[in-house]
Structures are given as structure tokens and as C-alpha cells.
Coordinates of C-alpha atoms in Angstrom, one line a residue:
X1 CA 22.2 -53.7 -4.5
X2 CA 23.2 -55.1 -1.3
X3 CA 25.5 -58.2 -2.7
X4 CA 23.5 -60.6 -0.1
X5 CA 20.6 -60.3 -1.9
X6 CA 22.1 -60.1 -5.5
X7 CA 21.5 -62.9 -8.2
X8 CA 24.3 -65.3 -7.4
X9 CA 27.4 -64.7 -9.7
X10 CA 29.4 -67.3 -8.7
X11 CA 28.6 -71.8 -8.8
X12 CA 30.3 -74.2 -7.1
X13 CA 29.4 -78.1 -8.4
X14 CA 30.7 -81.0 -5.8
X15 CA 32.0 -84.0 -7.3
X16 CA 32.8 -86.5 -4.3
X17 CA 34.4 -89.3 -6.5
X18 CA 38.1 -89.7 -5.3
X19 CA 40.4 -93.2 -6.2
X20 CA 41.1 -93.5 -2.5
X21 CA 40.6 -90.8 0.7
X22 CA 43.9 -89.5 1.8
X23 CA 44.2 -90.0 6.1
X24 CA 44.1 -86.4 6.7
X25 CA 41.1 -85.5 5.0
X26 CA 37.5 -84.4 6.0
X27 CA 35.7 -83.4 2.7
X28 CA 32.3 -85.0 1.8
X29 CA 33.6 -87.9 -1.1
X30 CA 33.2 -91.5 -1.5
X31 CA 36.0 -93.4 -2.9
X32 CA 36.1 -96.8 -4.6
X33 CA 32.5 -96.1 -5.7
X34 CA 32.7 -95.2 -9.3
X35 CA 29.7 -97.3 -9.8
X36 CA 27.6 -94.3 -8.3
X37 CA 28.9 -92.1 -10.8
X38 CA 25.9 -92.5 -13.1
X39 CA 23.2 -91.9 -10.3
X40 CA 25.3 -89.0 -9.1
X41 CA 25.2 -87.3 -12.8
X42 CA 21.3 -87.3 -12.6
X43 CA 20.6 -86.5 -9.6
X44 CA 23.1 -83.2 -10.4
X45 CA 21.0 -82.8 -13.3
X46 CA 17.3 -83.2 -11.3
X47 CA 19.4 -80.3 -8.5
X48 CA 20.0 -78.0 -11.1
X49 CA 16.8 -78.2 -12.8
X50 CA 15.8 -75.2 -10.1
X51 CA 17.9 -72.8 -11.9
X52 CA 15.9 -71.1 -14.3
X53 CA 16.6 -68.9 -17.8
X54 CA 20.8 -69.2 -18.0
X55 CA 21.7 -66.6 -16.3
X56 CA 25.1 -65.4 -16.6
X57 CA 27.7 -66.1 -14.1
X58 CA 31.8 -64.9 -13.5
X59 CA 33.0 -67.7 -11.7
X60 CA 32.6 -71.7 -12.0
X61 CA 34.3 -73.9 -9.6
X62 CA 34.3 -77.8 -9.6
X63 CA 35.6 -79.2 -6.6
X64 CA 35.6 -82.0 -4.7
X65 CA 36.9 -85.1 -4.0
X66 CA 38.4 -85.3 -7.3
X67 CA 36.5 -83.6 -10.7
X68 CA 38.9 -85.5 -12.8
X69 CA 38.8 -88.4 -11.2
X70 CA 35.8 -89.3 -13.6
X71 CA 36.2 -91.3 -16.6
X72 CA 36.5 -88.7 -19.8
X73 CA 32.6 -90.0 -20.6
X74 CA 31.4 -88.8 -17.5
X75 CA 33.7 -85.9 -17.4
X76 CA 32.7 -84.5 -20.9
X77 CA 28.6 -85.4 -19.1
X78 CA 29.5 -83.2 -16.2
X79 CA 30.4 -80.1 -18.0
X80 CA 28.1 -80.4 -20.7
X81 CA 24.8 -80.9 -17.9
X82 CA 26.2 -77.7 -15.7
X83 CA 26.5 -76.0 -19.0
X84 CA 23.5 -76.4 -20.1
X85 CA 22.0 -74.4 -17.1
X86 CA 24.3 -70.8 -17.1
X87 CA 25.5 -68.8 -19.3
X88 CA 29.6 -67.9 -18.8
X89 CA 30.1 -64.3 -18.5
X90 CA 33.3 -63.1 -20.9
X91 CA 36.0 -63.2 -19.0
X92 CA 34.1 -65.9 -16.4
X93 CA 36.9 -67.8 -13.8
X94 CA 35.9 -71.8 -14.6
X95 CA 37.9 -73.2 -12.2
X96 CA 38.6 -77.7 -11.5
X97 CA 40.2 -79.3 -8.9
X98 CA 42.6 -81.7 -10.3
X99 CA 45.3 -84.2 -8.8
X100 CA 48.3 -85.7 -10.8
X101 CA 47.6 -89.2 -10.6
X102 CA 44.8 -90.0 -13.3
X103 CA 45.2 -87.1 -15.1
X104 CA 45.5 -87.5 -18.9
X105 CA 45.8 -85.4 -21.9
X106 CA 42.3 -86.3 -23.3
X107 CA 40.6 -85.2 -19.7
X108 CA 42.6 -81.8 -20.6
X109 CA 41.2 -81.6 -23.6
X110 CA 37.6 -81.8 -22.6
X111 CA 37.9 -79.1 -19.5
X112 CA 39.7 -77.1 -22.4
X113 CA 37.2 -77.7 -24.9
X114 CA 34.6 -77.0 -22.1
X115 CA 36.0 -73.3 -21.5
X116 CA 37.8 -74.0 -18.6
X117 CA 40.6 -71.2 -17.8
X118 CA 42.5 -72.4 -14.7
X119 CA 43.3 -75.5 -13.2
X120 CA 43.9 -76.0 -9.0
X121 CA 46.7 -79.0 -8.8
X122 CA 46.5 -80.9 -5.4
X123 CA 49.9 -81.5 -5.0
X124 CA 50.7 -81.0 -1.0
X125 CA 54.5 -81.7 -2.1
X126 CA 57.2 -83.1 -4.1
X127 CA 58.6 -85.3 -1.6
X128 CA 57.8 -88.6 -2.0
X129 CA 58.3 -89.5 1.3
X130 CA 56.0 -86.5 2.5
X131 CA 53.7 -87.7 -0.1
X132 CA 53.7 -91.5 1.2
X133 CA 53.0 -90.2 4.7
X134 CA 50.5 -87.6 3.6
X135 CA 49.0 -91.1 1.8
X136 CA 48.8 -89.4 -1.8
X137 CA 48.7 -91.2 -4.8
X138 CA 51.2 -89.2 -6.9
X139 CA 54.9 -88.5 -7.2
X140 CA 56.7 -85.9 -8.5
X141 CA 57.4 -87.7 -11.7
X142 CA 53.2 -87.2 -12.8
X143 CA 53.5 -83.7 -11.6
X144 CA 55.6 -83.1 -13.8
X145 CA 53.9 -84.2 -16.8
X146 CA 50.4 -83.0 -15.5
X147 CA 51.6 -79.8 -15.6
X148 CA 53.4 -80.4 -18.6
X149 CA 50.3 -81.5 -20.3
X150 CA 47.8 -78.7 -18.4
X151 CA 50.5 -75.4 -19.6
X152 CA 49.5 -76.8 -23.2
X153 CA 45.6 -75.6 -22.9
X154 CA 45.7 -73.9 -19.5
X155 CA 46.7 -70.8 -18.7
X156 CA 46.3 -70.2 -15.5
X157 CA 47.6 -73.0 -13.0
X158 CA 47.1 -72.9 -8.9
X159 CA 48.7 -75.2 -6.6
X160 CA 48.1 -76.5 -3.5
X161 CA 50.9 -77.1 -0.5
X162 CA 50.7 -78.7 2.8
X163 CA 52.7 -77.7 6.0
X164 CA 53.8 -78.9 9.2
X165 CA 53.8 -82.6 8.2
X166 CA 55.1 -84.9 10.7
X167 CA 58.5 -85.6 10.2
X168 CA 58.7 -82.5 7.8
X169 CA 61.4 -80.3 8.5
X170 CA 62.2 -76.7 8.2
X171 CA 64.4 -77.1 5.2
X172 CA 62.3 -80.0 3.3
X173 CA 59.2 -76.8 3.6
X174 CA 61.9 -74.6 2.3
X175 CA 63.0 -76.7 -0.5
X176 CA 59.0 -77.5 -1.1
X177 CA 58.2 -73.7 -1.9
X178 CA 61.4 -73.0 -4.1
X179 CA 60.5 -76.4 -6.2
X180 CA 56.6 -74.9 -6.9
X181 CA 57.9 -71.2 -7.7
X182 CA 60.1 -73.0 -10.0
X183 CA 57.3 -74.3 -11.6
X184 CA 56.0 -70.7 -12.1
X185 CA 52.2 -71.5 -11.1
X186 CA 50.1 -68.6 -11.2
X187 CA 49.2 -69.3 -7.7
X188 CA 49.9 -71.3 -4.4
X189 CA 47.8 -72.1 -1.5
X190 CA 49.8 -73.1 1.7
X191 CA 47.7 -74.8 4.5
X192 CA 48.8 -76.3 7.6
X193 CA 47.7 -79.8 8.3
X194 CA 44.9 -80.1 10.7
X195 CA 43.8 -83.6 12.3
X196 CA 40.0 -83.4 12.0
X197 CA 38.0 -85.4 14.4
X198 CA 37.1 -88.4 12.0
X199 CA 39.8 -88.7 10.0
X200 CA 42.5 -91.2 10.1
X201 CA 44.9 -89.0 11.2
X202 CA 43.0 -88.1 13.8
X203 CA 42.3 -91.7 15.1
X204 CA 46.9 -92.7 14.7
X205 CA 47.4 -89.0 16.7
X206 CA 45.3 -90.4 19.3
X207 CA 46.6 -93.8 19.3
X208 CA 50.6 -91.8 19.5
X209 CA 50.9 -93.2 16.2
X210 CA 51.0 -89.9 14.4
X211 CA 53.2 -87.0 16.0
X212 CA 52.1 -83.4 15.2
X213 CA 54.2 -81.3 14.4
X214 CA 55.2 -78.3 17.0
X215 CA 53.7 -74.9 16.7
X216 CA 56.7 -73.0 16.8
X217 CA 57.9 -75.3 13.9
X218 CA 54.5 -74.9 12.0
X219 CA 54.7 -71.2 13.2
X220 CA 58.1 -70.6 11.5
X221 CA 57.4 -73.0 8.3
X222 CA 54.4 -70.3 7.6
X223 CA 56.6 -67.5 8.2
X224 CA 58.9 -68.7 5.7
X225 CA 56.1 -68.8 3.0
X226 CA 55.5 -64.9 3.9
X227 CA 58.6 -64.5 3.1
X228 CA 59.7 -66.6 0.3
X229 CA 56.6 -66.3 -1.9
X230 CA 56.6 -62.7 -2.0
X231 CA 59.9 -62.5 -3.0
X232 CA 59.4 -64.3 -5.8
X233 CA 56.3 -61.7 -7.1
X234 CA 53.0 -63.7 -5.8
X235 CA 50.9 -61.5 -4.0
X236 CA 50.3 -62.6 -0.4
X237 CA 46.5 -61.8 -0.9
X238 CA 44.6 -63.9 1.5
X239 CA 46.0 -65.6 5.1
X240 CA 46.6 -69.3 3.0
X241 CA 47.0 -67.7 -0.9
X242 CA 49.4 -66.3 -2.7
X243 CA 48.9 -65.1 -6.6
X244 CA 51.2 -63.6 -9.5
X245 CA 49.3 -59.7 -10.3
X246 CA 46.2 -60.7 -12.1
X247 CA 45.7 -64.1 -11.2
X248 CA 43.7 -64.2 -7.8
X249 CA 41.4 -66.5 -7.4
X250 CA 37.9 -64.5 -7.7
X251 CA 35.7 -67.7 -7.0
X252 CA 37.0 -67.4 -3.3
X253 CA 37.2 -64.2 -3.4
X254 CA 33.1 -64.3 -3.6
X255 CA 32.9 -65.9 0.2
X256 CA 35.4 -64.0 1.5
X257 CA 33.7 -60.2 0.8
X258 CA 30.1 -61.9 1.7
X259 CA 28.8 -62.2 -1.9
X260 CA 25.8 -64.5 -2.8
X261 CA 26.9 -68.2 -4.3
X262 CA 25.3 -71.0 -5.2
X263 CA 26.1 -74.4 -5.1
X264 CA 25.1 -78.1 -5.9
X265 CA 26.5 -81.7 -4.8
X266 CA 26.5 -83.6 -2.1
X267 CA 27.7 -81.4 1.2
X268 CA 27.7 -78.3 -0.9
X269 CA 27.2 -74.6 0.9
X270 CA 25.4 -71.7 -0.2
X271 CA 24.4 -68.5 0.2
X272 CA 21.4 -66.7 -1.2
X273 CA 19.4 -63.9 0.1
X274 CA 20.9 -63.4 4.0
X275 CA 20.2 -67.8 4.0
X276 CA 23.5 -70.2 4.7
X277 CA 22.1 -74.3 3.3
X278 CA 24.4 -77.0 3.2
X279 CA 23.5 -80.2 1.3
X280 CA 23.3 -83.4 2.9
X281 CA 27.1 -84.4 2.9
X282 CA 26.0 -88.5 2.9
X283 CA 26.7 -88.7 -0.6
X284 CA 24.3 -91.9 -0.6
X285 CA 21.4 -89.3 1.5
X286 CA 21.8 -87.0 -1.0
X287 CA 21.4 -89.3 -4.0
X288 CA 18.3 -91.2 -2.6
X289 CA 16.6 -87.4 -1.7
X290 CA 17.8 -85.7 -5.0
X291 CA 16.6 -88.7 -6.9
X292 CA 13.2 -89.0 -5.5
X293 CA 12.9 -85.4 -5.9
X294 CA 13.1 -84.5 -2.3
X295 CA 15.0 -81.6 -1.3
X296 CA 18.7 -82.4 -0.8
X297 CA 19.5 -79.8 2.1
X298 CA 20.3 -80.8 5.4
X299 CA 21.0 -77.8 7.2
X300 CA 19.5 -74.3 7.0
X301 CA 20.4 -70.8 9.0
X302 CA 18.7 -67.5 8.4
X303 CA 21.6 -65.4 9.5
X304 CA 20.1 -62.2 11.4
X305 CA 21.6 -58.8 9.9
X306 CA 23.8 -58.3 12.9
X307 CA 25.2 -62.1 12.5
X308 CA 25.8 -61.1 8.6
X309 CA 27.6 -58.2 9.6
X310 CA 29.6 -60.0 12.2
X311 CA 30.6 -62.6 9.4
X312 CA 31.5 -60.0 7.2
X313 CA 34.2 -59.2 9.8
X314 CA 35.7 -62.3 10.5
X315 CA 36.0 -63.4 6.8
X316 CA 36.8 -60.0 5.0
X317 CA 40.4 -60.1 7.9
X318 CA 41.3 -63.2 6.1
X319 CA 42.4 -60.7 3.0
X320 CA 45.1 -59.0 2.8
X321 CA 43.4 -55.5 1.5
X322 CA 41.5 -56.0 5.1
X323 CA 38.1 -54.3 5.3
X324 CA 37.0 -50.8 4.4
X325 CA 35.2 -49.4 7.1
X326 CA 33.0 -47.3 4.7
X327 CA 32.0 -49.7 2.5
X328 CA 31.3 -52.2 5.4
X329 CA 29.0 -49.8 6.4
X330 CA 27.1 -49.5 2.8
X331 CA 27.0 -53.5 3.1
X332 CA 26.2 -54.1 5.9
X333 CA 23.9 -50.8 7.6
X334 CA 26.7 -51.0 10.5
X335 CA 29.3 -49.1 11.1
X336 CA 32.1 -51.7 12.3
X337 CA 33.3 -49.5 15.5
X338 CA 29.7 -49.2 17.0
X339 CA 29.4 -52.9 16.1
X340 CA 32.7 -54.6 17.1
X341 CA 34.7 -51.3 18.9
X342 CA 35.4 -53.6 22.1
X343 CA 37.1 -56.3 20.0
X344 CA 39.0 -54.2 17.5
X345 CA 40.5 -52.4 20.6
X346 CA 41.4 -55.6 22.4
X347 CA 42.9 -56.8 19.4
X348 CA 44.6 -53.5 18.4
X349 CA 46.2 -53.5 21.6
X350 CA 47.7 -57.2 21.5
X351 CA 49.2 -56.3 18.1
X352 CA 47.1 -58.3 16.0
X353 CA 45.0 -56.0 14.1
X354 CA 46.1 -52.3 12.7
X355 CA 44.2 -49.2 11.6
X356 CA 43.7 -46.5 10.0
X357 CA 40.7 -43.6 9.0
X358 CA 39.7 -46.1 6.0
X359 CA 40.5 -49.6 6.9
X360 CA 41.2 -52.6 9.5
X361 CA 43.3 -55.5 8.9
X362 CA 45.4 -57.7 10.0
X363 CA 49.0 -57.2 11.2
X364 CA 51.7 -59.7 10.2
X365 CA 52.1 -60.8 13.4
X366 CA 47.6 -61.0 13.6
X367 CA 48.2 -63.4 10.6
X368 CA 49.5 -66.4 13.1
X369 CA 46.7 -65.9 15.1
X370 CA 43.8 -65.2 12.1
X371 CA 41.2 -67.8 13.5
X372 CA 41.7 -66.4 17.2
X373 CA 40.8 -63.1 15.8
X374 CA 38.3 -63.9 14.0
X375 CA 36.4 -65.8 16.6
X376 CA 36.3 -62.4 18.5
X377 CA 33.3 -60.9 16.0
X378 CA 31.5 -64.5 15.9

């Protein structure tokens, strides 16, 4: 079966409760507003009352905002309510998003208890004046002891890294990456920062208040992750993530070969049958609508087979592995040449994309350049 159209093996569950919102981000939360942590449990119950018969599912992924930002109550509630609707297949990836600051031993134990298997650690870095700036709430000091406290249930730990912060230089980025392999996660994500329109970031780089960092300095703080990470034996698997053998994350490995999802939560994407919906990402809109028992979607796209295709293209160059022509072709009913043969040339001939009888991908140098490509099959 086309995996468009299969049975969605793969959940993702927004919780948008964070302590405070960090300057630079853009995701749909609500912070200082614990008292909607109640409504926001039923209503996740009344949105998942459409999933019928437990069926059985490989991956499970709470993100957010902040999963573990609830109070052990409403976190022990949470699991037990999406639970109650699927079955975990053995060997199921349960993934939660976790930062430091407020995590405690007893919240440990309930993801444990719950059957969660890995746990993804905001840190962004174990500077504290990077952290300050970057307006996190930890310091390295609780990252320590979460992770002291998470290697005691958890086996498999990810964690999450932030480039090209103003007034971050090559050698803090440096010292950065050989502090988290020291920590032996089972995998690191390294994302530039971005200033997204809306953000507070956004508003202090427009006012000069902020200064970006260059892109031959973000250019070269990348490079050094390329280099550094797979030296120390993660695989560099996908253009931001990095994994020991074994330990990829297969959640976001699902959106990144095409594969159905389903999601639930305020601003939360999925994809079923060839359809893209996104929930409301008001968290208040989608409380009032979910409540009432209105639908909570806010946006809907039927993607044409040619626009599925063309998506196929621009997210399968993110990996590594690239994309098999022949069994883009079986997914797809296109043959990738006939499709895209203009823009895999152009891009050949720049140096950004390499290949062979059997595949495409990207080159290491295409990897600096991944969005530009990609916007070339959109």
C-alpha cells in the first residue's frame, strides 16, 4: 500500500504549556497559563474520541511547548488519556520533549512508568551566558542532574543545540558540541537560530538591538558539527540530526519519507490519505471549538498527486541516504527525472546535488544550501 494512504503509524500530541516563551521562538504554546491545563486535558480527550478500536502504532511523540512542564497530576492524566486510545506496537518509539528546568525524578518516573523509551532534552547550550541571551530558564548545573536523573529509566536520550547565536563564537560552538558528546546522548539536533517574524527576536533585530550572526560564521559553525559529530560515531543522518547506529529518530523519520501521521493539540499537522490539516494554533480557538465539539482544524490542503510527489522530493533530500529513484517511482507513479529532470540538472551542475543509477542526494557542499534546493521541486 501506497504509505499516503496507509493507517497512520505514527501520533504526535501538542502540549502548548511552557513556564515562560523563550525570545526566539515561534511554536503554538501559551505560557503562564497553567490554569488552562484542565480544559486543555478534555478537550485532548473530546479530539481523540475520533480514533476508533486502538489501533497499533510505532512511534508516539509529545511535543510542544513543554510536555513536562505539567504538574505530575496532569502529566500521569496526559499519558493515561492518549493511552487509552492506541495500542503501542513492541518496540514502539514514545518519544517527550523535555527541558531541565522543572524536571524532577517523580515526572521521570511517570513517562517511565507510562512506556516511554527516549527522552529529547532542550538544552540549546551549556553556556550560561548563551543561555541568558537565548532567554532559557536552565543552566548547566540542572542539566546535569536531568540527565542524571533521565539515564536512570531512559535509555535513549536526544539533545537539542542552537547555532549562530549572537555573540557566539566559533570556539564557544566548538566547546558546545565536545561538552554534549561528552555526555554521550544517543542523539543531537543542531539548528541555526532563525528570527521568525513575531518573535521577540525578530522585533530587537529590527530595532538593531539584536545582531545576527554572519553567514560565513553560521556557515562554518555547521561545518564544524559535520565534522565533529561524526568523528565521535553519530551518524549524520538528516541535514540538522545526528544519531549513535540504532538510535535515529523514527518519529521524524515518518515526515521525512512521506508516511501518513496523525496528530492532536492545538497547531498540530497531519497527514492522512494525500490531506495536509493543521489545528487551530490559538490555543484559546482551539479549546472553545474542541470543547463545543466543533472541529478544531484551521487549515486544510488536498495535495494533488504531482504536489505529493514534488514534496516527496524536497523532504526525502533532507536525509542523508537521499532518495531512491525506484522506489520514488513505486510511491509516488513518477519517475523523478520525467518529473523534476530540469531541476536536478541545474542543481547537479552547481554542485549541490550528486547521482547515481539508484539514487539522488545531496552533496556536502548541497547541505549549506538544503532549503534553496529544496524550493526548486516546490
Amino acid at each position: 500500500m501506497n504509505p499516503v494512504f496507509a493507517p497512520p503509524q505514527a501520533i504526535y500530541i501538542h502540549v502548548p504549556f511552557c513556564a515562560h516563551r523563550c525570545g526566539y521562538c515561534d511554536f503554538t504554546l501559551v505560557a503562564g497559563k497553567d490554569h488552562l491545563i484542565d480544559n486543555y486535558l478534555r478537550a485532548l480527550e473530546m479530539e481523540l474520541s475520533r480514533v476508533e478500536d486502538s489501533p497499533e502504532i510505532s512511534t508516539l511523540f509529545f511535543g510542544g511547548g513543554t510536555p513536562t512542564h505539567l504538574p505530575p497530576a496532569d502529566l500521569k492524566r496526559l499519558m493515561e488519556i492518549v493511552l487509552s486510545k492506541y495500542r503501542l506496537a513492541a518496540g514502539c518509539e514514545f518519544s517527550v520533549e523535555a527541558n531541565p528546568a522543572g524536571l524532577s525524578e517523580e515526572k521521570i518516573a511517570i513517562l517511565a512508568d507510562a512506556g516511554v523509551n527516549r527522552v529529547s532534552l532542550g538544552i540549546q547550550s551549556f553556556d550560561a551566558e548563551i543561555l541568558s541571551l537565548l532567554e532559557r530558564d536552565h543552566r548547566q548545573e540542572e542539566i546535569d542532574q536531568a540527565l542524571q536523573w533521565l539515564r536512570r529509566r531512559i535509555d535513549n536520550i536526544a539533545l537539542d543545540l542552537i547555532f549562530a547565536v549572537p555573540g557566539q563564537s566559533l570556539a564557544l560552538w566548538e566547546s558546545t558540541l565536545e561538552t554534549a558528546v561528552a555526555h554521550h546522548p544517543q542523539h543531537l539536533s543542531t539548528y541555526g537560530l532563525t528570527f521568525e517574524k513575531g518573535t521577540a527576536f525578530w522585533t530587537r533585530r529590527e530595532k538593531s538591538q539584536l545582531t545576527p550572526a554572519s553567514s560565513e560564521l553560521e556557515r562554518e559553525m555547521y561545518a564544524l558539527a559535520l565534522d565533529k559529530l561524526p568523528a565521535a560515531g553519530y551518524e549524520h543522518y538528516e541535514i540538522s540530526n545526528f544519531a549513535q547506529p540504532g538510535f535515529r529518530c523514527r518519529h521524524n523519520e515518518v515526515y521525512w519519507t512521506g508516511q501518513s501521521y496523525d496528530a492532536f493539540g492545538p497547531g498540530a499537522a497531519r497527514y492522512l490519505d494525500g490531506r495536509r490539516s493543521i489545528n487551530h494554533r490559538s490555543v484559546t480557538t482551539w479549546l472553545k471549538r474542541t470543547l463545543a465539539g466543533e472541529s478544531p482544524i484551521g487549515e486544510t490542503e488536498m495535495l494533488t498527486p504531482e504536489d505529493r510527489a514534488r514534496e516527496s522530493i524536497a523532504l526525502g533530500l533532507r536525509r542523508r541516504a537521499g532518495i531512491d529513484l525506484a522506489e520514488f517511482h513505486v510511491q509516488t507513479g513518477y519517475n523523478l527525472l520525467d518529473l523534476a529532470g530540469d531541476a536536478v540538472d541545474s542543481l547537479t551542475a552547481q554542485g549541490w546535488l550528486e547521482r547515481d543509477e539508484r539514487t539522488i542526494r545531496l552533496t556536502h557542499e548541497g547541505l549549506f544550501f538544503a532549503d534553496q534546493v529544496a524550493g526548486e521541486f516546490l
